[in-house]
Amino acid sequence: MFQEEGAPLPAAILAGQRRRAEPRYTTILFIPLSAPPHKLETDWATSCAEVILRRCPACESDSIIGHGRRRKQAHDEHHDWIGIRRGRCPGCGKTFTFLPCFSFPYTQYSLLTRCQALRRRFVEHCSWEEATSTLKDPNRVPDSSTLRRWSSGLDRSQPALSFLRQTLARMTPWRARGDPADHQAGPLSWLSPVLQILWPLRI
């Protein structure tokens, strides 16, 4: 659940009062990837565009219904704006936004763009200016200062292999819950190719 603070009322601003408004809560549900690994970079948004997760995390009933659509920026080599769906639970009244796992809330660039740029910087030793990725919309190329800000979230305190072992250990309970006969079920079907992209960066 992501908390977004409310803005002060215009009358309060004019009166010089900066009383904090009640915080608003937005619930984001991330959709597991269903694109095949060899089409992950091109199809990650399309494969999630029509998905609605029915299980409400608030009241735990299978009651979420469609509640409109909107567009969101998710710039990378194959995407600029992507379509996303919203949902509502009639039981508890909560609304939800469904996002692909490669598009974080309140961001303009896909996770692939961030990873490609940081890989070029830290693995290929490019300068900050040379590390920017090729984007579908050439007018949206991030500034080098944006790349530096992205790098501040990296955990460089541990070796990459140590990070990989910790990640796989955290995935063990998911493995145990999955159906061993169904290799497409559960998070591993989409997490494995994602980890191949992300783990060297230790995000």
PDB file of C-alpha atoms in Angstrom:
ATOM      1  CA  MET A   1       0.000   0.000   0.000  1.00  0.00           C
ATOM      2  CA  PHE A   2       1.460   3.347  -1.041  1.00  0.00           C
ATOM      3  CA  GLN A   3       0.647   6.492   0.925  1.00  0.00           C
ATOM      4  CA  GLU A   4       0.366   9.813  -0.853  1.00  0.00           C
ATOM      5  CA  GLU A   5       0.006  12.907   1.299  1.00  0.00           C
ATOM      6  CA  GLY A   6      -2.850  15.280   0.521  1.00  0.00           C
ATOM      7  CA  ALA A   7      -2.090  18.837  -0.598  1.00  0.00           C
ATOM      8  CA  PRO A   8      -3.050  21.840   1.580  1.00  0.00           C
ATOM      9  CA  LEU A   9      -6.280  23.604   0.684  1.00  0.00           C
ATOM     10  CA  PRO A  10      -5.957  26.859  -1.387  1.00  0.00           C
ATOM     11  CA  ALA A  11      -7.556  28.928   1.417  1.00  0.00           C
ATOM     12  CA  ALA A  12      -5.008  27.568   3.888  1.00  0.00           C
ATOM     13  CA  ILE A  13      -2.161  28.490   1.534  1.00  0.00           C
ATOM     14  CA  LEU A  14      -3.454  32.081   1.182  1.00  0.00           C
ATOM     15  CA  ALA A  15      -3.810  32.376   4.957  1.00  0.00           C
ATOM     16  CA  GLY A  16      -0.265  31.161   5.442  1.00  0.00           C
ATOM     17  CA  GLN A  17      -1.424  28.021   7.190  1.00  0.00           C
ATOM     18  CA  ARG A  18       0.335  24.844   6.130  1.00  0.00           C
ATOM     19  CA  ARG A  19      -1.916  22.436   8.003  1.00  0.00           C
ATOM     20  CA  ARG A  20      -1.353  18.925   6.739  1.00  0.00           C
ATOM     21  CA  ALA A  21      -4.293  17.358   4.965  1.00  0.00           C
ATOM     22  CA  GLU A  22      -5.444  13.850   5.716  1.00  0.00           C
ATOM     23  CA  PRO A  23      -3.246  11.366   3.794  1.00  0.00           C
ATOM     24  CA  ARG A  24      -4.802   9.564   0.861  1.00  0.00           C
ATOM     25  CA  TYR A  25      -4.100   5.893   0.326  1.00  0.00           C
ATOM     26  CA  THR A  26      -3.687   4.262  -3.054  1.00  0.00           C
ATOM     27  CA  THR A  27      -3.396   0.499  -3.342  1.00  0.00           C
ATOM     28  CA  ILE A  28      -1.234  -0.828  -6.157  1.00  0.00           C
ATOM     29  CA  LEU A  29      -1.481  -4.488  -7.182  1.00  0.00           C
ATOM     30  CA  PHE A  30       1.388  -5.831  -9.294  1.00  0.00           C
ATOM     31  CA  ILE A  31       0.489  -8.295 -12.045  1.00  0.00           C
ATOM     32  CA  PRO A  32       2.731 -11.343 -12.623  1.00  0.00           C
ATOM     33  CA  LEU A  33       4.320 -11.359 -16.068  1.00  0.00           C
ATOM     34  CA  SER A  34       2.804 -13.739 -18.584  1.00  0.00           C
ATOM     35  CA  ALA A  35       4.987 -12.852 -21.570  1.00  0.00           C
ATOM     36  CA  PRO A  36       7.307 -15.661 -22.719  1.00  0.00           C
ATOM     37  CA  PRO A  37      10.955 -15.110 -21.713  1.00  0.00           C
ATOM     38  CA  HIS A  38      12.099 -14.522 -25.307  1.00  0.00           C
ATOM     39  CA  LYS A  39       9.509 -11.707 -25.670  1.00  0.00           C
ATOM     40  CA  LEU A  40       9.845 -10.255 -22.186  1.00  0.00           C
ATOM     41  CA  GLU A  41      11.285  -6.895 -23.237  1.00  0.00           C
ATOM     42  CA  THR A  42       8.708  -6.265 -25.981  1.00  0.00           C
ATOM     43  CA  ASP A  43       5.531  -7.804 -24.528  1.00  0.00           C
ATOM     44  CA  TRP A  44       5.698  -7.172 -20.763  1.00  0.00           C
ATOM     45  CA  ALA A  45       3.089  -4.387 -20.885  1.00  0.00           C
ATOM     46  CA  THR A  46       0.736  -5.946 -23.450  1.00  0.00           C
ATOM     47  CA  SER A  47       0.547  -9.234 -21.578  1.00  0.00           C
ATOM     48  CA  CYS A  48      -0.728  -7.424 -18.460  1.00  0.00           C
ATOM     49  CA  ALA A  49      -3.029  -4.845 -20.070  1.00  0.00           C
ATOM     50  CA  GLU A  50      -6.244  -6.867 -19.714  1.00  0.00           C
ATOM     51  CA  VAL A  51      -5.520  -8.607 -16.413  1.00  0.00           C
ATOM     52  CA  ILE A  52      -7.629  -7.999 -13.306  1.00  0.00           C
ATOM     53  CA  LEU A  53      -6.665  -9.729 -10.080  1.00  0.00           C
ATOM     54  CA  ARG A  54      -9.958 -10.738  -8.438  1.00  0.00           C
ATOM     55  CA  ARG A  55      -8.690 -11.335  -4.894  1.00  0.00           C
ATOM     56  CA  CYS A  56      -9.112  -8.244  -2.697  1.00  0.00           C
ATOM     57  CA  PRO A  57      -6.116  -7.897  -0.332  1.00  0.00           C
ATOM     58  CA  ALA A  58      -8.226  -5.839   2.090  1.00  0.00           C
ATOM     59  CA  CYS A  59     -11.269  -8.073   2.657  1.00  0.00           C
ATOM     60  CA  GLU A  60      -9.773 -11.241   1.094  1.00  0.00           C
ATOM     61  CA  SER A  61     -12.805 -11.977  -1.069  1.00  0.00           C
ATOM     62  CA  ASP A  62     -12.718 -12.720  -4.817  1.00  0.00           C
ATOM     63  CA  SER A  63     -14.782  -9.667  -5.626  1.00  0.00           C
ATOM     64  CA  ILE A  64     -12.678  -7.092  -7.515  1.00  0.00           C
ATOM     65  CA  ILE A  65     -14.389  -5.820 -10.670  1.00  0.00           C
ATOM     66  CA  GLY A  66     -13.220  -3.481 -13.431  1.00  0.00           C
ATOM     67  CA  HIS A  67     -13.247   0.224 -12.575  1.00  0.00           C
ATOM     68  CA  GLY A  68     -11.946   1.929 -15.698  1.00  0.00           C
ATOM     69  CA  ARG A  69      -8.685   2.303 -17.573  1.00  0.00           C
ATOM     70  CA  ARG A  70      -5.984   4.889 -17.848  1.00  0.00           C
ATOM     71  CA  ARG A  71      -2.590   5.381 -19.404  1.00  0.00           C
ATOM     72  CA  LYS A  72       0.776   5.623 -17.692  1.00  0.00           C
ATOM     73  CA  GLN A  73       4.249   6.540 -18.867  1.00  0.00           C
ATOM     74  CA  ALA A  74       6.667   3.607 -18.951  1.00  0.00           C
ATOM     75  CA  HIS A  75       9.421   4.630 -21.333  1.00  0.00           C
ATOM     76  CA  ASP A  76      11.837   2.052 -22.699  1.00  0.00           C
ATOM     77  CA  GLU A  77      13.011   0.847 -26.101  1.00  0.00           C
ATOM     78  CA  HIS A  78       9.610  -0.633 -27.011  1.00  0.00           C
ATOM     79  CA  HIS A  79       7.116   1.429 -24.951  1.00  0.00           C
ATOM     80  CA  ASP A  80       6.219   5.040 -24.231  1.00  0.00           C
ATOM     81  CA  TRP A  81       2.707   5.046 -22.733  1.00  0.00           C
ATOM     82  CA  ILE A  82       1.052   1.833 -21.565  1.00  0.00           C
ATOM     83  CA  GLY A  83      -2.574   1.030 -20.807  1.00  0.00           C
ATOM     84  CA  ILE A  84      -3.368  -0.035 -17.251  1.00  0.00           C
ATOM     85  CA  ARG A  85      -6.593  -1.053 -15.553  1.00  0.00           C
ATOM     86  CA  ARG A  86      -8.233  -0.044 -12.321  1.00  0.00           C
ATOM     87  CA  GLY A  87     -10.434  -2.200 -10.125  1.00  0.00           C
ATOM     88  CA  ARG A  88     -12.890  -1.807  -7.276  1.00  0.00           C
ATOM     89  CA  CYS A  89     -14.070  -4.165  -4.563  1.00  0.00           C
ATOM     90  CA  PRO A  90     -17.849  -3.729  -4.037  1.00  0.00           C
ATOM     91  CA  GLY A  91     -17.535  -5.464  -0.671  1.00  0.00           C
ATOM     92  CA  CYS A  92     -15.161  -3.052   1.071  1.00  0.00           C
ATOM     93  CA  GLY A  93     -15.257  -0.147  -1.397  1.00  0.00           C
ATOM     94  CA  LYS A  94     -11.489   0.001  -1.983  1.00  0.00           C
ATOM     95  CA  THR A  95     -10.110   0.852  -5.407  1.00  0.00           C
ATOM     96  CA  PHE A  96      -6.968  -0.585  -6.957  1.00  0.00           C
ATOM     97  CA  THR A  97      -4.537   0.130  -9.761  1.00  0.00           C
ATOM     98  CA  PHE A  98      -3.070  -2.883 -11.581  1.00  0.00           C
ATOM     99  CA  LEU A  99       0.524  -2.386 -12.695  1.00  0.00           C
ATOM    100  CA  PRO A 100       2.945  -4.667 -14.529  1.00  0.00           C
ATOM    101  CA  CYS A 101       5.929  -5.427 -12.313  1.00  0.00           C
ATOM    102  CA  PHE A 102       8.228  -3.530 -14.711  1.00  0.00           C
ATOM    103  CA  SER A 103       6.379  -0.230 -14.153  1.00  0.00           C
ATOM    104  CA  PHE A 104       6.634   1.196 -10.643  1.00  0.00           C
ATOM    105  CA  PRO A 105       4.047   3.633  -9.256  1.00  0.00           C
ATOM    106  CA  TYR A 106       4.697   7.348  -9.848  1.00  0.00           C
ATOM    107  CA  THR A 107       7.581   6.687 -12.270  1.00  0.00           C
ATOM    108  CA  GLN A 108       7.993   7.594 -15.935  1.00  0.00           C
ATOM    109  CA  TYR A 109      10.534   4.962 -16.994  1.00  0.00           C
ATOM    110  CA  SER A 110      10.185   1.198 -17.030  1.00  0.00           C
ATOM    111  CA  LEU A 111      12.369  -0.924 -14.798  1.00  0.00           C
ATOM    112  CA  LEU A 112      14.064  -2.265 -17.934  1.00  0.00           C
ATOM    113  CA  THR A 113      15.253   1.235 -18.840  1.00  0.00           C
ATOM    114  CA  ARG A 114      16.652   1.739 -15.362  1.00  0.00           C
ATOM    115  CA  CYS A 115      18.406  -1.628 -15.363  1.00  0.00           C
ATOM    116  CA  GLN A 116      19.879  -1.194 -18.835  1.00  0.00           C
ATOM    117  CA  ALA A 117      21.256   2.233 -17.964  1.00  0.00           C
ATOM    118  CA  LEU A 118      22.730   1.099 -14.650  1.00  0.00           C
ATOM    119  CA  ARG A 119      24.178  -2.040 -16.216  1.00  0.00           C
ATOM    120  CA  ARG A 120      25.926   0.092 -18.832  1.00  0.00           C
ATOM    121  CA  ARG A 121      27.257   2.369 -16.107  1.00  0.00           C
ATOM    122  CA  PHE A 122      28.451  -0.213 -13.563  1.00  0.00           C
ATOM    123  CA  VAL A 123      29.075  -3.361 -15.634  1.00  0.00           C
ATOM    124  CA  GLU A 124      30.246  -1.853 -18.938  1.00  0.00           C
ATOM    125  CA  HIS A 125      31.843   1.198 -17.216  1.00  0.00           C
ATOM    126  CA  CYS A 126      30.206   3.781 -19.487  1.00  0.00           C
ATOM    127  CA  SER A 127      30.071   7.400 -18.386  1.00  0.00           C
ATOM    128  CA  TRP A 128      26.775   8.672 -16.964  1.00  0.00           C
ATOM    129  CA  GLU A 129      26.089  10.482 -20.248  1.00  0.00           C
ATOM    130  CA  GLU A 130      26.821   7.377 -22.365  1.00  0.00           C
ATOM    131  CA  ALA A 131      24.856   5.015 -20.126  1.00  0.00           C
ATOM    132  CA  THR A 132      21.412   6.267 -21.131  1.00  0.00           C
ATOM    133  CA  SER A 133      19.242   3.706 -22.897  1.00  0.00           C
ATOM    134  CA  THR A 134      17.707   3.940 -26.354  1.00  0.00           C
ATOM    135  CA  LEU A 135      14.027   4.812 -25.979  1.00  0.00           C
ATOM    136  CA  LYS A 136      11.026   4.547 -28.282  1.00  0.00           C
ATOM    137  CA  ASP A 137      10.434   8.277 -27.754  1.00  0.00           C
ATOM    138  CA  PRO A 138      13.835   9.939 -28.303  1.00  0.00           C
ATOM    139  CA  ASN A 139      12.584  13.105 -26.592  1.00  0.00           C
ATOM    140  CA  ARG A 140      12.253  11.259 -23.276  1.00  0.00           C
ATOM    141  CA  VAL A 141      15.886  10.190 -22.786  1.00  0.00           C
ATOM    142  CA  PRO A 142      16.680  10.630 -19.066  1.00  0.00           C
ATOM    143  CA  ASP A 143      19.273  13.146 -17.964  1.00  0.00           C
ATOM    144  CA  SER A 144      22.514  11.891 -16.432  1.00  0.00           C
ATOM    145  CA  SER A 145      21.410  13.326 -13.067  1.00  0.00           C
ATOM    146  CA  THR A 146      18.357  11.044 -13.234  1.00  0.00           C
ATOM    147  CA  LEU A 147      20.638   8.028 -13.702  1.00  0.00           C
ATOM    148  CA  ARG A 148      22.654   9.090 -10.663  1.00  0.00           C
ATOM    149  CA  ARG A 149      19.444   9.274  -8.647  1.00  0.00           C
ATOM    150  CA  TRP A 150      18.471   5.771  -9.809  1.00  0.00           C
ATOM    151  CA  SER A 151      21.857   4.455  -8.694  1.00  0.00           C
ATOM    152  CA  SER A 152      21.305   5.711  -5.145  1.00  0.00           C
ATOM    153  CA  GLY A 153      18.828   2.847  -4.632  1.00  0.00           C
ATOM    154  CA  LEU A 154      21.356   0.122  -5.389  1.00  0.00           C
ATOM    155  CA  ASP A 155      22.708  -2.070  -2.623  1.00  0.00           C
ATOM    156  CA  ARG A 156      26.436  -2.168  -3.365  1.00  0.00           C
ATOM    157  CA  SER A 157      27.336  -3.372   0.126  1.00  0.00           C
ATOM    158  CA  GLN A 158      27.140  -7.046  -0.870  1.00  0.00           C
ATOM    159  CA  PRO A 159      28.677  -9.047  -3.714  1.00  0.00           C
ATOM    160  CA  ALA A 160      26.261  -9.911  -6.512  1.00  0.00           C
ATOM    161  CA  LEU A 161      26.439 -13.658  -5.832  1.00  0.00           C
ATOM    162  CA  SER A 162      25.540 -13.063  -2.190  1.00  0.00           C
ATOM    163  CA  PHE A 163      22.492 -11.112  -3.331  1.00  0.00           C
ATOM    164  CA  LEU A 164      21.497 -13.914  -5.715  1.00  0.00           C
ATOM    165  CA  ARG A 165      21.700 -16.526  -2.938  1.00  0.00           C
ATOM    166  CA  GLN A 166      19.517 -14.389  -0.655  1.00  0.00           C
ATOM    167  CA  THR A 167      16.966 -13.872  -3.432  1.00  0.00           C
ATOM    168  CA  LEU A 168      16.747 -17.573  -4.236  1.00  0.00           C
ATOM    169  CA  ALA A 169      16.392 -18.364  -0.516  1.00  0.00           C
ATOM    170  CA  ARG A 170      13.425 -15.991  -0.311  1.00  0.00           C
ATOM    171  CA  MET A 171      11.858 -17.739  -3.310  1.00  0.00           C
ATOM    172  CA  THR A 172      12.035 -21.182  -1.652  1.00  0.00           C
ATOM    173  CA  PRO A 173       8.663 -20.862   0.157  1.00  0.00           C
ATOM    174  CA  TRP A 174       7.014 -19.966  -3.164  1.00  0.00           C
ATOM    175  CA  ARG A 175       8.533 -23.066  -4.723  1.00  0.00           C
ATOM    176  CA  ALA A 176       7.127 -25.208  -1.918  1.00  0.00           C
ATOM    177  CA  ARG A 177       3.604 -23.796  -2.367  1.00  0.00           C
ATOM    178  CA  GLY A 178       3.548 -24.265  -6.149  1.00  0.00           C
ATOM    179  CA  ASP A 179       2.313 -27.301  -8.032  1.00  0.00           C
ATOM    180  CA  PRO A 180       5.448 -29.175  -9.189  1.00  0.00           C
ATOM    181  CA  ALA A 181       3.491 -30.590 -12.141  1.00  0.00           C
ATOM    182  CA  ASP A 182       2.622 -27.114 -13.431  1.00  0.00           C
ATOM    183  CA  HIS A 183       5.815 -25.346 -14.452  1.00  0.00           C
ATOM    184  CA  GLN A 184       3.889 -22.263 -15.639  1.00  0.00           C
ATOM    185  CA  ALA A 185       2.129 -21.716 -12.308  1.00  0.00           C
ATOM    186  CA  GLY A 186       3.337 -19.474  -9.541  1.00  0.00           C
ATOM    187  CA  PRO A 187       5.883 -16.697  -9.427  1.00  0.00           C
ATOM    188  CA  LEU A 188       8.836 -18.744 -10.683  1.00  0.00           C
ATOM    189  CA  SER A 189       7.446 -18.866 -14.220  1.00  0.00           C
ATOM    190  CA  TRP A 190       8.003 -15.125 -14.562  1.00  0.00           C
ATOM    191  CA  LEU A 191      10.503 -14.344 -11.792  1.00  0.00           C
ATOM    192  CA  SER A 192      13.319 -16.432 -13.257  1.00  0.00           C
ATOM    193  CA  PRO A 193      13.751 -14.371 -16.462  1.00  0.00           C
ATOM    194  CA  VAL A 194      13.251 -11.168 -14.484  1.00  0.00           C
ATOM    195  CA  LEU A 195      16.023 -12.129 -12.061  1.00  0.00           C
ATOM    196  CA  GLN A 196      18.371 -12.768 -14.977  1.00  0.00           C
ATOM    197  CA  ILE A 197      17.986  -9.091 -15.836  1.00  0.00           C
ATOM    198  CA  LEU A 198      18.006  -7.654 -12.328  1.00  0.00           C
ATOM    199  CA  TRP A 199      20.308  -9.669 -10.085  1.00  0.00           C
ATOM    200  CA  PRO A 200      23.678  -8.315 -11.297  1.00  0.00           C
ATOM    201  CA  LEU A 201      22.485  -4.829 -10.326  1.00  0.00           C
ATOM    202  CA  ARG A 202      21.451  -5.927  -6.801  1.00  0.00           C
ATOM    203  CA  ILE A 203      18.307  -3.764  -6.869  1.00  0.00           C
TER     204      ILE A 203
END
